[in-house]
Amino acid sequence: MKIFTRISLCAFALLGLQSMVVAATIPDRMNLRLEGHSALNGAGKGGEGLALKQYGSKKILFLAHESGPQCFSVIDVTSPAKPIVLKQIPVEAEFVRCNSLALSGNILAVARQSEKVGQPHGGIKIYDVSDASNPQLLSYLDLTGPNSRGTHYLTFTDGKYAYLSTGAKDFIPKNPLDDQMLMIADLQDPKNPKEVGRWWLPGTMIGDEAPAPARVRPFDSGFRLHTALIPAERPDRAYLAWIDGGIVVLDIANKTKPREVSRISWQSLNEGFMHTVLPILDRGLLIASQESTKEDCRDWPMRIAIVDIQKETHPYPLAVLPPPANLADLCRGGGRFGAHNINLNHMPDISRVLKNTVVTAQFAGGLRIYSIQNPKEPKEIAYFAPKVPGNKGGAIQLNDLLVGKDGLIYTNDRFTGGLYILRYTGKTPLD
């Protein structure tokens, strides 16, 4: 089933001409006001992990770094205009990246991924952050191995189970690009984390009876997990973005034996890199984001789609979010441009749960917000994409975001830009 409709070359050229005509009149932001900024002590390199926690009168943001020298930062954002870095935890080695973190209560889980398979330090580390300025290491779940780079991404919201995109000592993929599966880890005793279940795309592991899937061309990004989301209202379901394997829905009522419910795949159509899928169950919708991984739009279109999942065994696409008016300028402005992270709706105690709005980080496209009140006709209602000194071409490269309960939006730059704190000022509700 084809989810993302490719723009023809003629249409793409027309979009480019339109962009060149109007570029001079398009400002670098609309309906978003910059409230505060932090260079993160010069560390930059914002990853894909942001988590908020209220400590009495103070509000603290935990931020994972995409790569070293820092692993994660702890930032006091009580005053949005003056964010203060309280603590930074360094990586263990120059080949280690932390990239992702997740928080439940006072327990913070942080991913560790090595540059190459077989290197040490991969897996997850668990911290007690009762004292935000002094995280205490509780344990380390070692997921290194001869075919493993460790853990790339994780989610952890219920205080019980973490869902990891990871390799492991005994996980041997047929193709080296397929090296990260779903692992479910029990963190109820944070000093003794343990695996309770795993799932991978059939045909990708040595010993599988199923045939290996056809590779996606020209950009083969692997049949591996990126993001797993488990809705609080459906703890027996996992919604997975399986990169070149598409969208997967699993029944995880028995966490020791996850079972496939449905999958949308389009590898035969040479499209891939499904990065994040966000279920909005009471509307019967799924927001599905592909990641742009090539500079200068060489892998365009990497889009964000709206999918109807009212029948979970028969999902089908409704629409894609519209491209910016200055698409061609963003494509040639430096760095990546295209879809990446979206607001995950998974921290309802301190972050806003959005059902009619999608907030996205799109690298050179900056932070962009869309109304999906009519899911068949999504509309852009805000964006923030200023130039960033130090980045290639000065292009902002926004990597991740989190919408706080008070409406403040926290977003980070993949390279030099640091942390931005924004406030939406548009008339369309951010709900």
Tab-separated table of C-alpha atoms in Angstrom:
chain	number	residue	atom	x	y	z
A	1	MET	CA	0.000	0.000	0.000
A	2	LYS	CA	1.485	3.352	-0.982
A	3	ILE	CA	1.331	5.895	1.823
A	4	PHE	CA	3.366	8.777	0.480
A	5	THR	CA	2.557	10.169	-2.948
A	6	ARG	CA	5.693	11.312	-4.736
A	7	ILE	CA	5.582	14.784	-6.276
A	8	SER	CA	6.272	14.587	-10.004
A	9	LEU	CA	9.362	16.358	-11.325
A	10	CYS	CA	7.168	18.962	-12.996
A	11	ALA	CA	5.258	19.646	-9.805
A	12	PHE	CA	8.482	19.813	-7.813
A	13	ALA	CA	9.898	22.327	-10.287
A	14	LEU	CA	6.747	24.411	-10.033
A	15	LEU	CA	7.025	24.395	-6.249
A	16	GLY	CA	10.616	25.567	-6.625
A	17	LEU	CA	9.625	28.439	-8.930
A	18	GLN	CA	6.910	29.515	-6.530
A	19	SER	CA	9.425	29.437	-3.686
A	20	MET	CA	11.924	31.609	-5.543
A	21	VAL	CA	9.239	34.185	-6.288
A	22	VAL	CA	7.992	34.473	-2.724
A	23	ALA	CA	11.175	33.693	-0.765
A	24	ALA	CA	11.992	37.335	-0.141
A	25	THR	CA	8.579	37.896	1.430
A	26	ILE	CA	8.513	34.812	3.663
A	27	PRO	CA	9.662	35.586	7.230
A	28	ASP	CA	11.627	33.064	9.271
A	29	ARG	CA	8.763	32.515	11.727
A	30	MET	CA	4.987	32.686	11.933
A	31	ASN	CA	2.795	32.457	15.057
A	32	LEU	CA	5.747	31.353	17.203
A	33	ARG	CA	7.621	33.631	19.595
A	34	LEU	CA	11.076	32.873	20.972
A	35	GLU	CA	10.867	32.958	24.780
A	36	GLY	CA	14.345	31.729	25.636
A	37	HIS	CA	17.489	30.044	24.356
A	38	SER	CA	20.455	28.090	25.739
A	39	ALA	CA	23.667	27.185	23.933
A	40	LEU	CA	23.935	24.262	26.402
A	41	ASN	CA	27.382	25.402	27.528
A	42	GLY	CA	28.544	25.143	23.920
A	43	ALA	CA	27.773	21.415	23.718
A	44	GLY	CA	24.960	21.687	21.175
A	45	LYS	CA	24.207	18.427	19.333
A	46	GLY	CA	20.624	18.019	20.522
A	47	GLY	CA	19.378	14.437	20.251
A	48	GLU	CA	15.973	12.765	20.263
A	49	GLY	CA	15.204	12.756	23.951
A	50	LEU	CA	13.439	15.533	25.865
A	51	ALA	CA	11.624	15.061	29.169
A	52	LEU	CA	10.096	17.519	31.640
A	53	LYS	CA	9.621	17.163	35.380
A	54	GLN	CA	8.222	19.515	38.026
A	55	TYR	CA	10.236	19.746	41.251
A	56	GLY	CA	8.126	21.880	43.577
A	57	SER	CA	8.275	25.371	42.081
A	58	LYS	CA	11.020	24.431	39.629
A	59	LYS	CA	10.611	22.945	36.172
A	60	ILE	CA	13.466	20.803	34.880
A	61	LEU	CA	14.185	19.644	31.336
A	62	PHE	CA	16.301	16.572	30.604
A	63	LEU	CA	17.898	16.684	27.148
A	64	ALA	CA	19.783	13.881	25.381
A	65	HIS	CA	22.684	14.805	23.121
A	66	GLU	CA	22.926	13.316	19.645
A	67	SER	CA	26.647	12.708	20.146
A	68	GLY	CA	29.491	13.557	22.515
A	69	PRO	CA	31.169	15.067	24.374
A	70	GLN	CA	28.005	15.228	26.500
A	71	CYS	CA	25.524	12.404	27.056
A	72	PHE	CA	22.675	14.405	28.565
A	73	SER	CA	22.029	17.795	30.101
A	74	VAL	CA	19.803	18.822	32.996
A	75	ILE	CA	18.350	22.317	32.508
A	76	ASP	CA	16.319	24.501	34.850
A	77	VAL	CA	13.609	26.009	32.605
A	78	THR	CA	11.530	27.542	35.421
A	79	SER	CA	12.182	30.920	33.815
A	80	PRO	CA	11.828	30.298	30.067
A	81	ALA	CA	13.754	33.496	29.325
A	82	LYS	CA	16.740	32.296	31.366
A	83	PRO	CA	17.267	28.527	31.111
A	84	ILE	CA	20.131	27.389	33.340
A	85	VAL	CA	22.221	24.263	32.737
A	86	LEU	CA	22.456	22.512	36.113
A	87	LYS	CA	24.392	19.399	35.148
A	88	GLN	CA	25.908	17.659	32.151
A	89	ILE	CA	26.827	13.975	32.101
A	90	PRO	CA	29.606	13.161	29.593
A	91	VAL	CA	29.750	10.156	27.285
A	92	GLU	CA	32.011	7.260	28.253
A	93	ALA	CA	34.056	7.399	25.036
A	94	GLU	CA	34.233	9.432	21.848
A	95	PHE	CA	32.481	6.639	19.911
A	96	VAL	CA	29.422	6.644	22.216
A	97	ARG	CA	26.228	8.593	21.578
A	98	CYS	CA	23.326	8.844	24.006
A	99	ASN	CA	20.718	10.321	21.575
A	100	SER	CA	17.591	9.230	23.504
A	101	LEU	CA	16.225	9.323	27.036
A	102	ALA	CA	12.904	8.819	28.780
A	103	LEU	CA	11.600	9.664	32.246
A	104	SER	CA	9.000	8.117	34.537
A	105	GLY	CA	8.698	9.466	38.071
A	106	ASN	CA	12.227	9.835	39.397
A	107	ILE	CA	13.684	7.183	37.110
A	108	LEU	CA	15.536	8.321	34.002
A	109	ALA	CA	16.561	5.797	31.339
A	110	VAL	CA	19.260	6.921	28.875
A	111	ALA	CA	20.298	5.101	25.688
A	112	ARG	CA	23.900	4.307	24.762
A	113	GLN	CA	24.843	3.456	21.178
A	114	SER	CA	28.363	2.861	19.878
A	115	GLU	CA	29.662	3.952	16.497
A	116	LYS	CA	30.504	0.387	15.412
A	117	VAL	CA	29.290	-3.069	16.333
A	118	GLY	CA	31.275	-4.836	19.028
A	119	GLN	CA	32.329	-1.662	20.851
A	120	PRO	CA	31.649	-1.331	24.613
A	121	HIS	CA	29.167	0.815	26.555
A	122	GLY	CA	26.078	0.058	24.411
A	123	GLY	CA	22.685	-0.460	26.093
A	124	ILE	CA	20.841	1.682	28.633
A	125	LYS	CA	21.782	3.280	31.931
A	126	ILE	CA	19.241	3.958	34.666
A	127	TYR	CA	19.463	7.003	36.951
A	128	ASP	CA	17.659	8.230	40.034
A	129	VAL	CA	16.912	11.925	39.437
A	130	SER	CA	15.214	12.679	42.746
A	131	ASP	CA	17.853	15.416	42.939
A	132	ALA	CA	17.800	16.793	39.400
A	133	SER	CA	21.177	18.488	39.727
A	134	ASN	CA	22.844	15.258	40.846
A	135	PRO	CA	21.631	12.200	38.872
A	136	GLN	CA	22.636	8.953	40.572
A	137	LEU	CA	23.495	5.948	38.408
A	138	LEU	CA	21.501	2.913	39.537
A	139	SER	CA	22.262	0.284	36.921
A	140	TYR	CA	23.442	-0.559	33.423
A	141	LEU	CA	21.712	-2.987	31.071
A	142	ASP	CA	24.575	-4.157	28.853
A	143	LEU	CA	23.361	-4.745	25.288
A	144	THR	CA	26.717	-4.897	23.533
A	145	GLY	CA	27.731	-7.767	21.295
A	146	PRO	CA	29.624	-8.725	18.137
A	147	ASN	CA	26.684	-7.604	15.967
A	148	SER	CA	25.320	-4.877	18.248
A	149	ARG	CA	25.791	-1.121	18.461
A	150	GLY	CA	23.637	-1.017	21.598
A	151	THR	CA	20.488	1.088	21.975
A	152	HIS	CA	19.480	3.920	19.657
A	153	TYR	CA	16.067	4.979	21.001
A	154	LEU	CA	13.784	4.186	23.927
A	155	THR	CA	10.420	5.070	25.440
A	156	PHE	CA	9.518	4.635	29.120
A	157	THR	CA	6.434	6.249	30.623
A	158	ASP	CA	4.609	3.882	32.979
A	159	GLY	CA	7.354	3.204	35.541
A	160	LYS	CA	7.325	-0.460	34.548
A	161	TYR	CA	8.509	-1.226	31.025
A	162	ALA	CA	10.931	0.428	28.628
A	163	TYR	CA	10.704	-0.217	24.898
A	164	LEU	CA	14.086	-0.192	23.199
A	165	SER	CA	15.370	-0.030	19.653
A	166	THR	CA	18.454	-2.083	20.248
A	167	GLY	CA	20.856	-4.835	19.394
A	168	ALA	CA	21.981	-7.524	21.827
A	169	LYS	CA	24.738	-10.066	22.287
A	170	ASP	CA	22.625	-12.888	20.861
A	171	PHE	CA	20.881	-10.923	18.076
A	172	ILE	CA	22.455	-11.796	14.719
A	173	PRO	CA	20.859	-10.103	11.703
A	174	LYS	CA	21.169	-11.524	8.196
A	175	ASN	CA	22.011	-8.023	6.937
A	176	PRO	CA	24.155	-5.701	9.099
A	177	LEU	CA	21.714	-2.828	8.451
A	178	ASP	CA	18.931	-4.717	10.272
A	179	ASP	CA	20.696	-4.660	13.625
A	180	GLN	CA	18.065	-3.167	15.962
A	181	MET	CA	14.927	-4.916	17.156
A	182	LEU	CA	12.230	-4.206	19.722
A	183	MET	CA	13.280	-5.226	23.222
A	184	ILE	CA	10.910	-4.870	26.176
A	185	ALA	CA	12.828	-4.287	29.415
A	186	ASP	CA	11.348	-4.529	32.916
A	187	LEU	CA	12.515	-1.520	34.980
A	188	GLN	CA	10.223	-2.023	37.976
A	189	ASP	CA	13.363	-2.723	39.982
A	190	PRO	CA	15.551	0.013	38.458
A	191	LYS	CA	18.645	-1.422	40.078
A	192	ASN	CA	18.108	-4.698	38.230
A	193	PRO	CA	16.690	-4.076	34.735
A	194	LYS	CA	15.977	-7.195	32.691
A	195	GLU	CA	14.682	-8.177	29.284
A	196	VAL	CA	11.220	-9.728	29.201
A	197	GLY	CA	10.446	-9.885	25.469
A	198	ARG	CA	11.571	-9.028	21.960
A	199	TRP	CA	10.274	-8.849	18.394
A	200	TRP	CA	11.907	-8.343	15.021
A	201	LEU	CA	10.698	-8.312	11.430
A	202	PRO	CA	10.448	-11.953	10.326
A	203	GLY	CA	13.135	-12.889	7.838
A	204	THR	CA	15.775	-10.467	9.100
A	205	MET	CA	17.490	-12.621	11.736
A	206	ILE	CA	19.789	-15.603	11.232
A	207	GLY	CA	17.697	-18.741	11.773
A	208	ASP	CA	14.391	-17.231	10.618
A	209	GLU	CA	12.308	-19.471	8.375
A	210	ALA	CA	10.765	-16.459	6.635
A	211	PRO	CA	12.645	-15.136	3.574
A	212	ALA	CA	14.631	-11.920	3.892
A	213	PRO	CA	12.666	-8.860	2.705
A	214	ALA	CA	13.572	-7.099	-0.555
A	215	ARG	CA	15.830	-4.111	0.093
A	216	VAL	CA	14.674	-0.527	-0.398
A	217	ARG	CA	16.514	1.304	-3.173
A	218	PRO	CA	18.313	3.633	-3.713
A	219	PHE	CA	18.554	4.410	0.010
A	220	ASP	CA	18.682	1.174	1.999
A	221	SER	CA	18.324	2.251	5.632
A	222	GLY	CA	17.658	-1.169	7.117
A	223	PHE	CA	14.719	-3.173	8.444
A	224	ARG	CA	15.054	-2.106	12.059
A	225	LEU	CA	13.034	-0.381	14.725
A	226	HIS	CA	13.312	3.313	15.411
A	227	THR	CA	10.440	4.319	17.727
A	228	ALA	CA	7.928	2.301	19.747
A	229	LEU	CA	4.934	4.077	21.307
A	230	ILE	CA	2.528	2.441	23.736
A	231	PRO	CA	-0.643	4.491	24.365
A	232	ALA	CA	-1.724	4.763	28.007
A	233	GLU	CA	-5.283	3.929	26.939
A	234	ARG	CA	-4.150	0.782	25.080
A	235	PRO	CA	-1.256	-0.725	27.052
A	236	ASP	CA	-1.735	-3.958	25.100
A	237	ARG	CA	-0.710	-2.293	21.818
A	238	ALA	CA	2.662	-1.118	20.549
A	239	TYR	CA	2.866	1.167	17.513
A	240	LEU	CA	6.236	0.811	15.841
A	241	ALA	CA	8.109	2.791	13.182
A	242	TRP	CA	10.233	0.109	11.534
A	243	ILE	CA	12.319	2.297	9.181
A	244	ASP	CA	12.285	0.461	5.813
A	245	GLY	CA	9.824	-2.067	7.224
A	246	GLY	CA	7.022	0.512	7.528
A	247	ILE	CA	4.398	0.800	10.265
A	248	VAL	CA	3.906	-2.164	12.599
A	249	VAL	CA	1.165	-2.674	15.195
A	250	LEU	CA	1.866	-5.341	17.826
A	251	ASP	CA	-0.300	-7.008	20.449
A	252	ILE	CA	1.851	-6.854	23.606
A	253	ALA	CA	-0.712	-8.117	26.127
A	254	ASN	CA	1.803	-10.916	26.663
A	255	LYS	CA	5.064	-8.996	26.744
A	256	THR	CA	7.113	-12.160	26.506
A	257	LYS	CA	5.556	-12.958	23.114
A	258	PRO	CA	4.587	-9.843	21.109
A	259	ARG	CA	2.331	-10.673	18.158
A	260	GLU	CA	1.899	-8.771	14.890
A	261	VAL	CA	-1.552	-7.267	14.345
A	262	SER	CA	-0.892	-5.349	11.127
A	263	ARG	CA	1.829	-3.781	9.024
A	264	ILE	CA	1.922	-1.234	6.218
A	265	SER	CA	4.958	-1.770	4.054
A	266	TRP	CA	6.088	-0.169	0.838
A	267	GLN	CA	9.580	-1.523	0.298
A	268	SER	CA	8.661	-2.625	-3.235
A	269	LEU	CA	7.939	1.053	-3.991
A	270	ASN	CA	11.442	2.119	-2.935
A	271	GLU	CA	10.288	4.336	-0.082
A	272	GLY	CA	11.412	3.985	3.499
A	273	PHE	CA	12.786	5.334	6.771
A	274	MET	CA	9.635	5.323	8.847
A	275	HIS	CA	10.830	7.149	11.959
A	276	THR	CA	7.905	7.816	14.325
A	277	VAL	CA	4.261	6.768	14.454
A	278	LEU	CA	1.888	8.524	16.844
A	279	PRO	CA	-1.550	6.996	17.515
A	280	ILE	CA	-4.469	9.327	18.300
A	281	LEU	CA	-6.812	6.512	19.189
A	282	ASP	CA	-10.001	8.371	20.079
A	283	ARG	CA	-9.913	9.863	16.568
A	284	GLY	CA	-8.877	6.628	14.903
A	285	LEU	CA	-5.770	8.302	13.473
A	286	LEU	CA	-2.060	7.640	13.256
A	287	ILE	CA	0.540	10.304	12.458
A	288	ALA	CA	3.441	8.709	10.585
A	289	SER	CA	6.758	10.503	10.053
A	290	GLN	CA	9.557	9.494	7.700
A	291	GLU	CA	13.049	10.793	8.481
A	292	SER	CA	15.056	12.776	5.969
A	293	THR	CA	18.631	11.474	6.188
A	294	LYS	CA	20.211	13.099	3.125
A	295	GLU	CA	21.262	16.717	2.710
A	296	ASP	CA	19.863	19.116	0.101
A	297	CYS	CA	16.605	17.143	-0.345
A	298	ARG	CA	18.364	14.243	-2.075
A	299	ASP	CA	15.829	11.871	-0.474
A	300	TRP	CA	12.740	14.088	-0.878
A	301	PRO	CA	9.894	13.471	-0.349
A	302	MET	CA	10.242	12.527	3.290
A	303	ARG	CA	6.818	13.471	4.593
A	304	ILE	CA	4.457	13.171	7.542
A	305	ALA	CA	1.263	11.276	6.778
A	306	ILE	CA	-2.122	10.986	8.443
A	307	VAL	CA	-3.348	7.383	8.471
A	308	ASP	CA	-6.830	6.062	9.309
A	309	ILE	CA	-6.542	3.203	11.847
A	310	GLN	CA	-10.175	2.809	12.872
A	311	LYS	CA	-9.770	-0.788	11.731
A	312	GLU	CA	-6.349	-1.668	13.058
A	313	THR	CA	-5.938	-4.575	10.667
A	314	HIS	CA	-6.739	-2.376	7.649
A	315	PRO	CA	-4.998	1.008	8.028
A	316	TYR	CA	-5.066	3.355	5.058
A	317	PRO	CA	-3.646	6.821	4.274
A	318	LEU	CA	-5.759	9.986	4.314
A	319	ALA	CA	-3.319	12.825	3.578
A	320	VAL	CA	0.216	14.161	3.935
A	321	LEU	CA	1.118	17.399	5.684
A	322	PRO	CA	1.639	20.177	3.127
A	323	PRO	CA	5.174	21.296	2.207
A	324	PRO	CA	6.342	24.818	3.089
A	325	ALA	CA	5.805	27.567	0.540
A	326	ASN	CA	9.590	28.087	0.357
A	327	LEU	CA	10.377	24.389	-0.111
A	328	ALA	CA	13.076	24.926	-2.765
A	329	ASP	CA	14.933	27.444	-0.599
A	330	LEU	CA	14.885	25.101	2.377
A	331	CYS	CA	16.144	22.273	0.170
A	332	ARG	CA	19.182	24.186	-1.038
A	333	GLY	CA	19.857	26.147	2.150
A	334	GLY	CA	22.205	23.605	3.752
A	335	GLY	CA	21.868	20.414	5.793
A	336	ARG	CA	18.820	18.171	5.856
A	337	PHE	CA	15.274	19.227	5.153
A	338	GLY	CA	12.265	16.970	5.661
A	339	ALA	CA	10.285	15.179	8.311
A	340	HIS	CA	11.774	13.955	11.579
A	341	ASN	CA	10.304	14.028	15.095
A	342	ILE	CA	6.762	14.871	16.221
A	343	ASN	CA	5.242	15.651	19.627
A	344	LEU	CA	4.654	12.229	21.184
A	345	ASN	CA	1.727	12.955	23.565
A	346	HIS	CA	3.219	10.495	26.058
A	347	MET	CA	3.878	12.624	29.182
A	348	PRO	CA	0.347	13.798	30.075
A	349	ASP	CA	1.304	14.802	33.625
A	350	ILE	CA	3.536	17.618	32.402
A	351	SER	CA	3.237	17.805	28.595
A	352	ARG	CA	0.288	18.641	26.402
A	353	VAL	CA	-1.653	15.856	24.682
A	354	LEU	CA	-2.545	17.091	21.206
A	355	LYS	CA	-5.357	15.540	19.189
A	356	ASN	CA	-6.155	18.199	16.594
A	357	THR	CA	-2.632	19.570	16.149
A	358	VAL	CA	0.672	18.073	15.025
A	359	VAL	CA	3.911	19.774	16.116
A	360	THR	CA	6.968	18.700	14.138
A	361	ALA	CA	10.741	19.181	13.963
A	362	GLN	CA	11.877	19.217	10.325
A	363	PHE	CA	15.610	20.013	10.349
A	364	ALA	CA	16.088	23.013	7.994
A	365	GLY	CA	12.314	23.417	7.994
A	366	GLY	CA	12.572	24.230	11.689
A	367	LEU	CA	9.614	23.722	13.986
A	368	ARG	CA	6.326	23.521	12.054
A	369	ILE	CA	2.789	23.173	13.414
A	370	TYR	CA	-0.283	21.873	11.577
A	371	SER	CA	-3.983	21.738	12.308
A	372	ILE	CA	-5.477	18.311	11.576
A	373	GLN	CA	-9.016	19.162	12.638
A	374	ASN	CA	-9.909	17.981	9.155
A	375	PRO	CA	-7.482	15.054	8.746
A	376	LYS	CA	-8.049	14.962	5.003
A	377	GLU	CA	-6.999	18.612	4.637
A	378	PRO	CA	-4.213	19.421	7.138
A	379	LYS	CA	-3.123	23.076	7.283
A	380	GLU	CA	0.106	24.687	8.453
A	381	ILE	CA	-0.570	27.208	11.218
A	382	ALA	CA	2.910	28.119	12.529
A	383	TYR	CA	6.635	27.733	11.923
A	384	PHE	CA	10.022	28.815	13.315
A	385	ALA	CA	13.089	28.477	11.074
A	386	PRO	CA	15.723	31.192	11.679
A	387	LYS	CA	19.339	30.989	10.533
A	388	VAL	CA	21.870	29.445	12.935
A	389	PRO	CA	25.524	30.569	12.811
A	390	GLY	CA	27.835	27.566	12.687
A	391	ASN	CA	25.452	25.204	10.901
A	392	LYS	CA	26.012	24.358	7.226
A	393	GLY	CA	24.668	27.271	5.185
A	394	GLY	CA	23.332	28.735	8.415
A	395	ALA	CA	20.400	26.312	8.195
A	396	ILE	CA	18.677	25.455	11.443
A	397	GLN	CA	18.540	21.677	12.019
A	398	LEU	CA	15.781	21.157	14.571
A	399	ASN	CA	15.885	17.567	15.753
A	400	ASP	CA	13.296	16.996	18.479
A	401	LEU	CA	10.592	18.795	20.443
A	402	LEU	CA	8.263	18.590	23.416
A	403	VAL	CA	5.110	20.627	24.048
A	404	GLY	CA	4.679	21.480	27.730
A	405	LYS	CA	1.339	21.539	29.486
A	406	ASP	CA	1.553	25.337	29.651
A	407	GLY	CA	1.942	25.511	25.866
A	408	LEU	CA	5.660	26.239	25.833
A	409	ILE	CA	7.519	24.279	23.171
A	410	TYR	CA	11.044	22.995	23.788
A	411	THR	CA	13.091	22.124	20.704
A	412	ASN	CA	16.758	21.456	20.036
A	413	ASP	CA	19.190	21.815	17.159
A	414	ARG	CA	21.158	18.804	15.932
A	415	PHE	CA	24.377	20.809	15.663
A	416	THR	CA	25.285	24.210	17.110
A	417	GLY	CA	21.941	25.886	17.769
A	418	GLY	CA	21.260	24.542	21.277
A	419	LEU	CA	17.854	24.670	22.984
A	420	TYR	CA	15.002	26.969	21.929
A	421	ILE	CA	11.930	27.673	24.057
A	422	LEU	CA	8.983	28.886	21.977
A	423	ARG	CA	5.410	30.023	22.562
A	424	TYR	CA	2.651	29.523	20.026
A	425	THR	CA	0.754	32.771	19.364
A	426	GLY	CA	-1.706	31.731	16.648
A	427	LYS	CA	-5.485	31.862	16.810
A	428	THR	CA	-6.119	28.213	15.952
A	429	PRO	CA	-6.178	26.257	19.260
A	430	LEU	CA	-3.093	24.207	20.120
A	431	ASP	CA	-5.134	21.216	21.243
